[in-house]
Short mmCIF file of C-alpha atoms in Angstrom, two decimals:
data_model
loop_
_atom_site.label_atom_id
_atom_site.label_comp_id
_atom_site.label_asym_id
_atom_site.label_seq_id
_atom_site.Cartn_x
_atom_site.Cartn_y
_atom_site.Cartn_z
CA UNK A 1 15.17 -18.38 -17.00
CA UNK A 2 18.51 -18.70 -18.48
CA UNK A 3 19.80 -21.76 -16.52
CA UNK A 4 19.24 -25.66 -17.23
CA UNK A 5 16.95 -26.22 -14.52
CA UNK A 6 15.35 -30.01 -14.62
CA UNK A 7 11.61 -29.96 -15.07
CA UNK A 8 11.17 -31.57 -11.92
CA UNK A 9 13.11 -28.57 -10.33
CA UNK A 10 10.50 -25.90 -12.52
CA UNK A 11 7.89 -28.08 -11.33
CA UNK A 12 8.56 -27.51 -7.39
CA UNK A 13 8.77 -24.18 -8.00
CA UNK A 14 5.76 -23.45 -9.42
CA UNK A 15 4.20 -25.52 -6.65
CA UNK A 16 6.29 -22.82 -4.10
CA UNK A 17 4.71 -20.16 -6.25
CA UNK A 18 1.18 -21.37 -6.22
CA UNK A 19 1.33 -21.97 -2.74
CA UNK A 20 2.84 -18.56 -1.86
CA UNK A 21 0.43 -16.60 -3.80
CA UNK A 22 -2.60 -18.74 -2.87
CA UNK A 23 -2.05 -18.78 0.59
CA UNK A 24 0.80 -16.28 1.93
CA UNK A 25 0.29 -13.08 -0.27
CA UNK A 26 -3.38 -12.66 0.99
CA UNK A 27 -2.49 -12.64 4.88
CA UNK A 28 1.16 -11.96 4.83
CA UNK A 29 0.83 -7.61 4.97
CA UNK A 30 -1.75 -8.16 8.03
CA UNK A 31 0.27 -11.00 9.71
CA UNK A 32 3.38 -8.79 9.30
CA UNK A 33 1.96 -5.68 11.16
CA UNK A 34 0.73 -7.10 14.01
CA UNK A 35 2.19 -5.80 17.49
CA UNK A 36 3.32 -8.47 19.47
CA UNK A 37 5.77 -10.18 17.61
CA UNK A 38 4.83 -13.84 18.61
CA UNK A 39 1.70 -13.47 17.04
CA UNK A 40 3.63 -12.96 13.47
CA UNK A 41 5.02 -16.90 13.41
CA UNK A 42 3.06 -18.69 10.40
CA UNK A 43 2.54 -22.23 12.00
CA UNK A 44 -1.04 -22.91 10.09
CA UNK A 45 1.15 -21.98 6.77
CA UNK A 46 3.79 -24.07 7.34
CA UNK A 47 1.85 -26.93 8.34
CA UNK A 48 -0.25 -26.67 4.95
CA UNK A 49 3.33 -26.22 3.05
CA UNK A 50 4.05 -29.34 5.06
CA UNK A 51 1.13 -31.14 3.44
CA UNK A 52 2.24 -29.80 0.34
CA UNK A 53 5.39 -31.56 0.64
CA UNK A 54 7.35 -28.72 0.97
CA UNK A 55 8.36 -28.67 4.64
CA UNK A 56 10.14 -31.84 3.85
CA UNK A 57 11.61 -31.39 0.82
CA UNK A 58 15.18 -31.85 1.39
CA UNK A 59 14.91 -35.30 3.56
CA UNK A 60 16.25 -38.18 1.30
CA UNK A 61 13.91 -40.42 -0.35
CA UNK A 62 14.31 -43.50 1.34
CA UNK A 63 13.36 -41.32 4.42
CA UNK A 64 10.05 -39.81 2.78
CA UNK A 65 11.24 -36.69 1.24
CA UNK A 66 12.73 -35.87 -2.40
CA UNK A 67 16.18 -35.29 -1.50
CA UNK A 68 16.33 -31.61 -2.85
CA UNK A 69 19.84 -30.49 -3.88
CA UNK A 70 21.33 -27.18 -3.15
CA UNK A 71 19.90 -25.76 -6.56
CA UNK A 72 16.12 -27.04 -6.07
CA UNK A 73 16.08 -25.17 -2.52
CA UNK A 74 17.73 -22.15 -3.95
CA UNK A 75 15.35 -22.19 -6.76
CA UNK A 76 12.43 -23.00 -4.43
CA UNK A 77 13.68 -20.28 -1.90
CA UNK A 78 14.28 -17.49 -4.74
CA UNK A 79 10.98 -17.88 -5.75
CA UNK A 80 8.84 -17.46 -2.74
CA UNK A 81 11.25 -14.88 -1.62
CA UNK A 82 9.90 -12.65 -4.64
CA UNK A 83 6.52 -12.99 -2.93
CA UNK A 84 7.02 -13.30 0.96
CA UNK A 85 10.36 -13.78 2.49
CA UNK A 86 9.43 -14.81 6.03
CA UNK A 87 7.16 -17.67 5.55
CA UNK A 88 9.58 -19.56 2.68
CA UNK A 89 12.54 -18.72 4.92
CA UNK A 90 10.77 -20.91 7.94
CA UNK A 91 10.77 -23.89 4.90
CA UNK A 92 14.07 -23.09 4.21
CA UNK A 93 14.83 -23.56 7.70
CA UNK A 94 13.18 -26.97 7.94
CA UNK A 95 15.33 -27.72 4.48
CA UNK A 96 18.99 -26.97 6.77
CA UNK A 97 17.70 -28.53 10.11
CA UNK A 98 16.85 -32.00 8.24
CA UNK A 99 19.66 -32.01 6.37
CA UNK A 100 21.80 -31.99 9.17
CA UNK A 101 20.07 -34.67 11.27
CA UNK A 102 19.93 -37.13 7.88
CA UNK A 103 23.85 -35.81 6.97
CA UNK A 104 25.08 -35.98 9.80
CA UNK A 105 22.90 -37.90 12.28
CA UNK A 106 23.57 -42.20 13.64
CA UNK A 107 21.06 -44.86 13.09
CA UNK A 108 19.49 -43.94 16.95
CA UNK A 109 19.41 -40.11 15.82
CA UNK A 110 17.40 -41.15 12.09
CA UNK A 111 14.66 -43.03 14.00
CA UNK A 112 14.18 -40.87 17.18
CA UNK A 113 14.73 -37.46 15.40
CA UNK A 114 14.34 -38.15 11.67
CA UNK A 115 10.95 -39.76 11.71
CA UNK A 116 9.65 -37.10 14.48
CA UNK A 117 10.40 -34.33 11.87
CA UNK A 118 8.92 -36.16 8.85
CA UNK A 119 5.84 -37.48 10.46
CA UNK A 120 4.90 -34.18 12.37
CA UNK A 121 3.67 -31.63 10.25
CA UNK A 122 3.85 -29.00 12.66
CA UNK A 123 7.70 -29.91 13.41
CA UNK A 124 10.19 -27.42 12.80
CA UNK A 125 14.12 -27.02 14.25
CA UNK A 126 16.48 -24.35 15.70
CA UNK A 127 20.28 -24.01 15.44
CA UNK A 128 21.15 -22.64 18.23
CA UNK A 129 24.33 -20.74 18.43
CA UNK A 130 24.03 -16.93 18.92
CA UNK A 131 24.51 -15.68 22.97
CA UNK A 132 23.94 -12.32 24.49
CA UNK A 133 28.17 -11.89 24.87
CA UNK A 134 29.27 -13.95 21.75
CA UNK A 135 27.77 -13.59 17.33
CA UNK A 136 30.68 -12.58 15.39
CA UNK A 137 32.91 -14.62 17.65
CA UNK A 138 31.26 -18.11 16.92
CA UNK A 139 31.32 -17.95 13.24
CA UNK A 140 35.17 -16.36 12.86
CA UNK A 141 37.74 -18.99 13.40
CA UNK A 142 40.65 -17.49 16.45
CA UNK A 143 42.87 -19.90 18.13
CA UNK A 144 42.02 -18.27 21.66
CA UNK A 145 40.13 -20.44 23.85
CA UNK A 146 38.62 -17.64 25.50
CA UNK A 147 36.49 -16.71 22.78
CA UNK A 148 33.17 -17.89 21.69
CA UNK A 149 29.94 -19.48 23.17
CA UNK A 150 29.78 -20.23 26.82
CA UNK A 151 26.76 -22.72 26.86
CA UNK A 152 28.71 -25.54 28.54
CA UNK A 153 28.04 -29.45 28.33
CA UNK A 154 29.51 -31.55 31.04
CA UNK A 155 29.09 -34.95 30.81
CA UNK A 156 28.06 -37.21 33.68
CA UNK A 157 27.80 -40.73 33.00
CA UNK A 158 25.48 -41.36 29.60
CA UNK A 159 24.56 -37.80 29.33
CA UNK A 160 25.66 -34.45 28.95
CA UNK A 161 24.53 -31.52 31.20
CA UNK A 162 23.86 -28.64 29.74
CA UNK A 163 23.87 -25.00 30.73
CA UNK A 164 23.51 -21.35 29.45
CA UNK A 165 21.75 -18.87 26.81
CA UNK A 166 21.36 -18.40 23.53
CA UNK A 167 19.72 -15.34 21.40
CA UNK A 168 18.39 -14.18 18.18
CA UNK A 169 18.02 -17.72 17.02
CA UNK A 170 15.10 -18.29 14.60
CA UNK A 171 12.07 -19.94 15.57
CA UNK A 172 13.04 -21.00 18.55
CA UNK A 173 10.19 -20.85 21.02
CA UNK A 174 8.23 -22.98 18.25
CA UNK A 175 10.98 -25.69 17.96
CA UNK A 176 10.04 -28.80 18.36
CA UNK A 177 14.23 -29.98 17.42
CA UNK A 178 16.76 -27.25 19.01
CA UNK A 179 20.30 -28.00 18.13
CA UNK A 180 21.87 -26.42 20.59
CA UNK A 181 25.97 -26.23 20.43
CA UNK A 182 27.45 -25.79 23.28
CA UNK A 183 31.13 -26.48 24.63
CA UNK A 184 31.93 -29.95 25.90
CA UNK A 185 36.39 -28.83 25.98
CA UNK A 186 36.55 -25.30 26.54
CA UNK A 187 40.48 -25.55 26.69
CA UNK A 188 40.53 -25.25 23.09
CA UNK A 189 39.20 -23.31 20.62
CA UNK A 190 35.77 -23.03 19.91
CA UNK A 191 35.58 -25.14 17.05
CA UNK A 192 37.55 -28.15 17.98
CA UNK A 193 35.74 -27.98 21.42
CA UNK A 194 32.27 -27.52 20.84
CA UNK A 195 29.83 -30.48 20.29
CA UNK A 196 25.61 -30.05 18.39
CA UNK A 197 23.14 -31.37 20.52
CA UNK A 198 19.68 -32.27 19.82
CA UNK A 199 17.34 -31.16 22.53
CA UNK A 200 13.41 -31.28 22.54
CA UNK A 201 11.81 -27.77 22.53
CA UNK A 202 9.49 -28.78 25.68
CA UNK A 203 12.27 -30.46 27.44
CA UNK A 204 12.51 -29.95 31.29
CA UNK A 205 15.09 -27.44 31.80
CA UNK A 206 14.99 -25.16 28.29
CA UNK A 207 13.04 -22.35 29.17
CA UNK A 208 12.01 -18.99 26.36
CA UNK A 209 12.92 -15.60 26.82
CA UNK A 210 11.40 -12.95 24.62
CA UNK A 211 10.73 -12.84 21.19
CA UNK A 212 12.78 -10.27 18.99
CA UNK A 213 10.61 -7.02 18.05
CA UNK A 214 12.92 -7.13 14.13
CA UNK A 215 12.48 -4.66 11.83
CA UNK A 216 11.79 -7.07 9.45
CA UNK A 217 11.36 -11.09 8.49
CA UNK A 218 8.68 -10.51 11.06
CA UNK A 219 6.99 -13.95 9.86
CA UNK A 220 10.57 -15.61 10.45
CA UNK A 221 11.01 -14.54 14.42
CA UNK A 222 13.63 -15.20 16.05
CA UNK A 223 14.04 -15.52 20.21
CA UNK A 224 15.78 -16.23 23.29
CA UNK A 225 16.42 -19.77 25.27
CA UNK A 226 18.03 -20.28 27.97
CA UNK A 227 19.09 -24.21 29.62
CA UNK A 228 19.35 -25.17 32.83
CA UNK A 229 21.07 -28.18 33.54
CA UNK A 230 19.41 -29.78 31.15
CA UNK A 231 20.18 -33.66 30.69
CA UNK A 232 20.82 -34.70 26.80
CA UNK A 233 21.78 -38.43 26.42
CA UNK A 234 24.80 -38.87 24.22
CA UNK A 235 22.96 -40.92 22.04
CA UNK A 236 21.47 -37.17 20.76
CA UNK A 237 24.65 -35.70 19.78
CA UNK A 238 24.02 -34.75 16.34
CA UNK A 239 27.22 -36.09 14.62
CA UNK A 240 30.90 -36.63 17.13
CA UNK A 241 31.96 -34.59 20.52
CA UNK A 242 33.99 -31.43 20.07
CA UNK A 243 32.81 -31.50 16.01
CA UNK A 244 29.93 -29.43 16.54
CA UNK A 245 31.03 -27.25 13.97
CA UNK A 246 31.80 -29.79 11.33
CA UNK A 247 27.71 -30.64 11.88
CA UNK A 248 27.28 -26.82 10.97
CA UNK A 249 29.95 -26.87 8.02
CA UNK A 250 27.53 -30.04 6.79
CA UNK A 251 24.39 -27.37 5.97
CA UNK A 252 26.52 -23.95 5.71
CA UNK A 253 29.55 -24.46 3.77
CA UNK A 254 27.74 -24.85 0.58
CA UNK A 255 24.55 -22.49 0.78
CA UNK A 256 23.17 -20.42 -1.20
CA UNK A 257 20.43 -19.45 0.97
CA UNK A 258 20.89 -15.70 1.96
CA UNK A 259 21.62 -14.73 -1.78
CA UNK A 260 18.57 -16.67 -2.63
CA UNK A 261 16.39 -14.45 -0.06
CA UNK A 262 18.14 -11.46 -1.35
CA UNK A 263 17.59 -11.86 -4.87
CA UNK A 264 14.35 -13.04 -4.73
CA UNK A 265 13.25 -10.02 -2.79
CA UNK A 266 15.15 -7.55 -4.78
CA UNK A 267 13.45 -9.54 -7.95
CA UNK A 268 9.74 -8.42 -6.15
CA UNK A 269 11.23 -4.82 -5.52
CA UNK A 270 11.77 -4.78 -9.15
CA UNK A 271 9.07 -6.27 -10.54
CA UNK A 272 7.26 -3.51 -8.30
CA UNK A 273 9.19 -1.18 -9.98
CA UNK A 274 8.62 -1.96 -13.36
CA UNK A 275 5.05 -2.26 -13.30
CA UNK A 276 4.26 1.18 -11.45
CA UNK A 277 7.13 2.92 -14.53
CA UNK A 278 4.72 1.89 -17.05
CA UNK A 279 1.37 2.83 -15.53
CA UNK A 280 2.28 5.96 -13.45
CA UNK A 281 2.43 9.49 -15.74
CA UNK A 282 4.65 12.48 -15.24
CA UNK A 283 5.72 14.71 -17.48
CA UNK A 284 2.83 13.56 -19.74
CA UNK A 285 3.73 9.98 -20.48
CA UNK A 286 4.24 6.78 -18.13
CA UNK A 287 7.99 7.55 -16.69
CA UNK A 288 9.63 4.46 -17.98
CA UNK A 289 9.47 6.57 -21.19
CA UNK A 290 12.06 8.53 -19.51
CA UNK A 291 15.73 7.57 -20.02
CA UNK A 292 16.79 8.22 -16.09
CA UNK A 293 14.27 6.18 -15.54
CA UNK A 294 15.04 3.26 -17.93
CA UNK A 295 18.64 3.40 -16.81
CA UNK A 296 17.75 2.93 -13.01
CA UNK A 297 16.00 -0.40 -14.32
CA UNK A 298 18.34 -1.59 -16.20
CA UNK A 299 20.53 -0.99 -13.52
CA UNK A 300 18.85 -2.54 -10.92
CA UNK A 301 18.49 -5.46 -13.12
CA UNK A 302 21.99 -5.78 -14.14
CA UNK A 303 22.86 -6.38 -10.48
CA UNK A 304 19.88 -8.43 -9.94
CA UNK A 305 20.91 -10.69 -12.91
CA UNK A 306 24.79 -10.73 -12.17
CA UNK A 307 24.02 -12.06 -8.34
CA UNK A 308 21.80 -14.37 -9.43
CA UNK A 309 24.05 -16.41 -11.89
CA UNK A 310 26.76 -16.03 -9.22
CA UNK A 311 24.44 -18.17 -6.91
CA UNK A 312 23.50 -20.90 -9.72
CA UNK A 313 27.50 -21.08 -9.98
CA UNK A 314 27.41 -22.07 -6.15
CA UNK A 315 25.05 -24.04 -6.71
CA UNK A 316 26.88 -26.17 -8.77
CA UNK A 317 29.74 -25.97 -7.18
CA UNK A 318 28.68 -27.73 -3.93
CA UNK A 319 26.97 -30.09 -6.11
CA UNK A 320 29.81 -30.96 -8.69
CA UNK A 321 33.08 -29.39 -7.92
CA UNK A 322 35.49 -31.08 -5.32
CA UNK A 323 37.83 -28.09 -5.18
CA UNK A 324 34.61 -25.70 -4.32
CA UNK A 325 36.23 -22.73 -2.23
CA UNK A 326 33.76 -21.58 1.09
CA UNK A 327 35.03 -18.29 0.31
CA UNK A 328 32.34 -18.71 -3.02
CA UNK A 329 29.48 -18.73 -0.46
CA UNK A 330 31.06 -16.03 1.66
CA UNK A 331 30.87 -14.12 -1.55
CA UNK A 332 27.14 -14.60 -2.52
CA UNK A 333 26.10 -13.32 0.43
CA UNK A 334 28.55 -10.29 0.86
CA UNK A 335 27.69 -9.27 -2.69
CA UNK A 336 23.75 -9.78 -2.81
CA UNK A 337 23.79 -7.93 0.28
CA UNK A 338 25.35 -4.99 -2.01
CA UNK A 339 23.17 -5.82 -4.36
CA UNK A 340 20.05 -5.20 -1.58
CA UNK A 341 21.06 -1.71 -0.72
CA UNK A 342 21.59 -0.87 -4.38
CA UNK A 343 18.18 -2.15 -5.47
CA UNK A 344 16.32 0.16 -2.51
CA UNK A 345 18.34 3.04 -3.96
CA UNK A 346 16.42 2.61 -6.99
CA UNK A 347 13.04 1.45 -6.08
CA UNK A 348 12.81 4.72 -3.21
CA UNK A 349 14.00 7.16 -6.20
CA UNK A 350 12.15 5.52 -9.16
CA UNK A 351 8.61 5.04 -6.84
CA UNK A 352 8.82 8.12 -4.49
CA UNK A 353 6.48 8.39 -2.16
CA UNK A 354 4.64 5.36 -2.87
CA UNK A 355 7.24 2.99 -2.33
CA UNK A 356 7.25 3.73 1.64
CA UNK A 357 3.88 3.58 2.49
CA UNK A 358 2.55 0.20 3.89
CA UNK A 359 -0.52 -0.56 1.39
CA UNK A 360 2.34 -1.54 -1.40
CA UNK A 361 4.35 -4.81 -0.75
CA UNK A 362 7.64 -2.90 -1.38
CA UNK A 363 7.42 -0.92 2.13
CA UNK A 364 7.72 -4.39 3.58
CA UNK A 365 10.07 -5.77 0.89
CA UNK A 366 12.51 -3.12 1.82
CA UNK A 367 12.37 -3.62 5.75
CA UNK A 368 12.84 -7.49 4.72
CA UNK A 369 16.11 -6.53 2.79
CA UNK A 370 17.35 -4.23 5.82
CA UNK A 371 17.17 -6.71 8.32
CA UNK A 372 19.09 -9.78 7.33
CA UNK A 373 22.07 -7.79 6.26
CA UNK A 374 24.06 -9.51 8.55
CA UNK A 375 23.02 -13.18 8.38
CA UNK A 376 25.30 -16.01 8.84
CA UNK A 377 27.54 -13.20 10.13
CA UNK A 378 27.67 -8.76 8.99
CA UNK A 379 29.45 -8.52 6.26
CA UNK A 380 32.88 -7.30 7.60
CA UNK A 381 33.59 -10.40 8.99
CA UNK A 382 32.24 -12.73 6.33
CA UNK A 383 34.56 -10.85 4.22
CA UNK A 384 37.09 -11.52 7.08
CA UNK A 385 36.24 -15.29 7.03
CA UNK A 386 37.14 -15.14 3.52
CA UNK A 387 40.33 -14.00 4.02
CA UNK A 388 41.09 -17.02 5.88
CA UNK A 389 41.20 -18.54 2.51
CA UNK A 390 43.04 -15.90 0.27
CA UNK A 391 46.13 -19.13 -0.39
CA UNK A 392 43.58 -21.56 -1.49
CA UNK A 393 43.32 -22.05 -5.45
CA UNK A 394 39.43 -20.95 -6.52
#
């Protein structure tokens, strides 16, 4: 692995490797097909991950956890992902969610909050943004104050009142921390008028809608919530009223989470691929003897290798450059999206048949891949979102 990883860093991976196969690659294919989606969600996993350490990775140290940097949970996430996406994606998850509340979070929000999600194993957290009306919208800065989530928050004395719904936001029905945004001045924009609020998964009021049939990610679901005035004192606004969105900026400016996931898969895909080119034989000889073959590897690779050293440059960026440009991360994930469709071009023409049928892991590899193609936004309009930025120096 050409980069200068810390052997701490190699160390946590291997543990995320060991773990992964030891425990996720033997149940993942069966957990993945089942019918009703809200039997996919991997709780028992995640709370021996949590045991592990892993759950709680990116919580400081003084707080219990190692205080993983942006390249250990890239590295940690790329390498599961090249086993089972789902399952490392719900850690990854748990890595955002607690970095917000111990960014971003007061002294009252650290105790209440930050100890419940260290000390409960079984404690994972939901951003909850995404309506039935309003995706793209919430995520592409416009001056209108018309546009953009509805979810309201009205305060009344000490608290805040809360009321809407919210969709296709992941693991939701099993959070026990929803950070719920919602708009506390909806005569201005959305992102100088909306304000994060944490909100306890059982609390009276939030009720759960169904849980998305997807594609793929099947082991990472996602659902819908909806909140009825429910009463949030303000002493669980996760960072200041009407800067909801610099609380989100906090955990997504930075990340290189989605080209980790893509990557890492793709890396699976063709790891797939070159095992089955040397052992299957056409034409007399294993087909990786074949030069159409050997270029489609090299190929895949090529764009494997060039969007992974993109993301270690990320990476480093959040973590050591003070000029680091958003439109970086914008560009990780537009391009190892590109890179995703490329590398199924390959693996369906070098694998035929095999590659589609279910008893291989790339059938599921491949529906992973599809499905989070528009993450944190499709890519028109993270490509948009970067154009916000075309004056700013790289």
């Amino acid at each position: 692995m050409q980069y200068p990883f810390t052997e701490e860093q190699l160390a946590l991976a291997d543990l995320t490797r060991d773990f992964m196969e030891r425990e996720v690659a033997p149940v993942a294919a069966e957990m993945d097909r089942r019918t009703d989606p809200k039997d996919c969600y991997p709780g028992e996993l995640l709370n021996k991950a949590s045991h592990l350490g892993l759950r709680t990775m990116a919580v400081p140290e003084e707080h219990g956890g190692i205080g993983a940097d942006t390249t250990t949970k890239a590295l940690c996430l790329w390498t599961g992902a090249q086993i089972e996406i789902g399952v490392i994606k719900c850690l990854s998850q748990c890595w955002k969610v607690s970095n917000a509340i111990f960014k971003c979070g007061s002294e009252a929000v650290l105790e209440k909050w930050g100890k419940m999600f260290v000390e409960d194993h079984d404690c994972v957290g939901s951003f909850v943004i995404t309506e039935p009306d309003y995706g793209s919208d919430n995520v592409y800065r416009q001056s209108d104050p018309a546009v953009g989530l509805k979810t309201s928050a009205v305060q009344d004395g000490d608290y805040f009142v809360l009321n809407g719904a919210k969709r296709f936001t992941s693991l939701t029905s099993w959070a026990k921390i929803l950070l719920v945004f919602a708009r506390t001045n909806p005569d201005v924009p959305l992102h100088q008028g909306t304000t994060c609020f944490l909100v306890h998964g059982d609390q009276e009021g939030v009720t759960y809608g169904n849980v998305h049939d997807k594609l793929g990610y099947r082991l990472y679901p996602n659902a819908e919530s909806y909140y009825d005035n429910v009463r949030v004192h303000k002493d669980d606004i996760l960072g200041e009223v009407d800067k909801g969105f610099q609380t989100f900026a906090t955990v997504f400016r930075g990340s290189a989470e989605l080209p980790a996931c893509n990557t890492g898969i793709a890396r699976g895909i063709y790891n797939f691929c070159l095992q089955h080119a040397k052992e299957r034989i056409q034409g007399g000889k294993p087909i990786i003897e074949h030069q159409t073959i050997q270029h489609m590897l090299a190929e895949m690779l090529m764009n494997i290798e060039v969007a992974e050293q993109f993301m270690w440059r990320i990476c480093w960026g959040v973590e050591n450059d003070e000029s680091y440009n958003t439109r970086f991360t914008r560009y990780g994930k537009v391009f190892s999206d590109q890179v995703a469709l490329k590398t199924i071009a390959f693996a369906t023409d070098i694998l035929g048949g095999i590659g589609i049928m279910k008893e291989t892991p790339t059938e599921k590899m491949m529906r992973d891949l599809l499905t989070f193609l528009h993450g944190d936004g499709t890519d028109s309009i993270t490509l948009l979102r970067a154009a916000q930025t075309l004056d700013e120096p790289a």
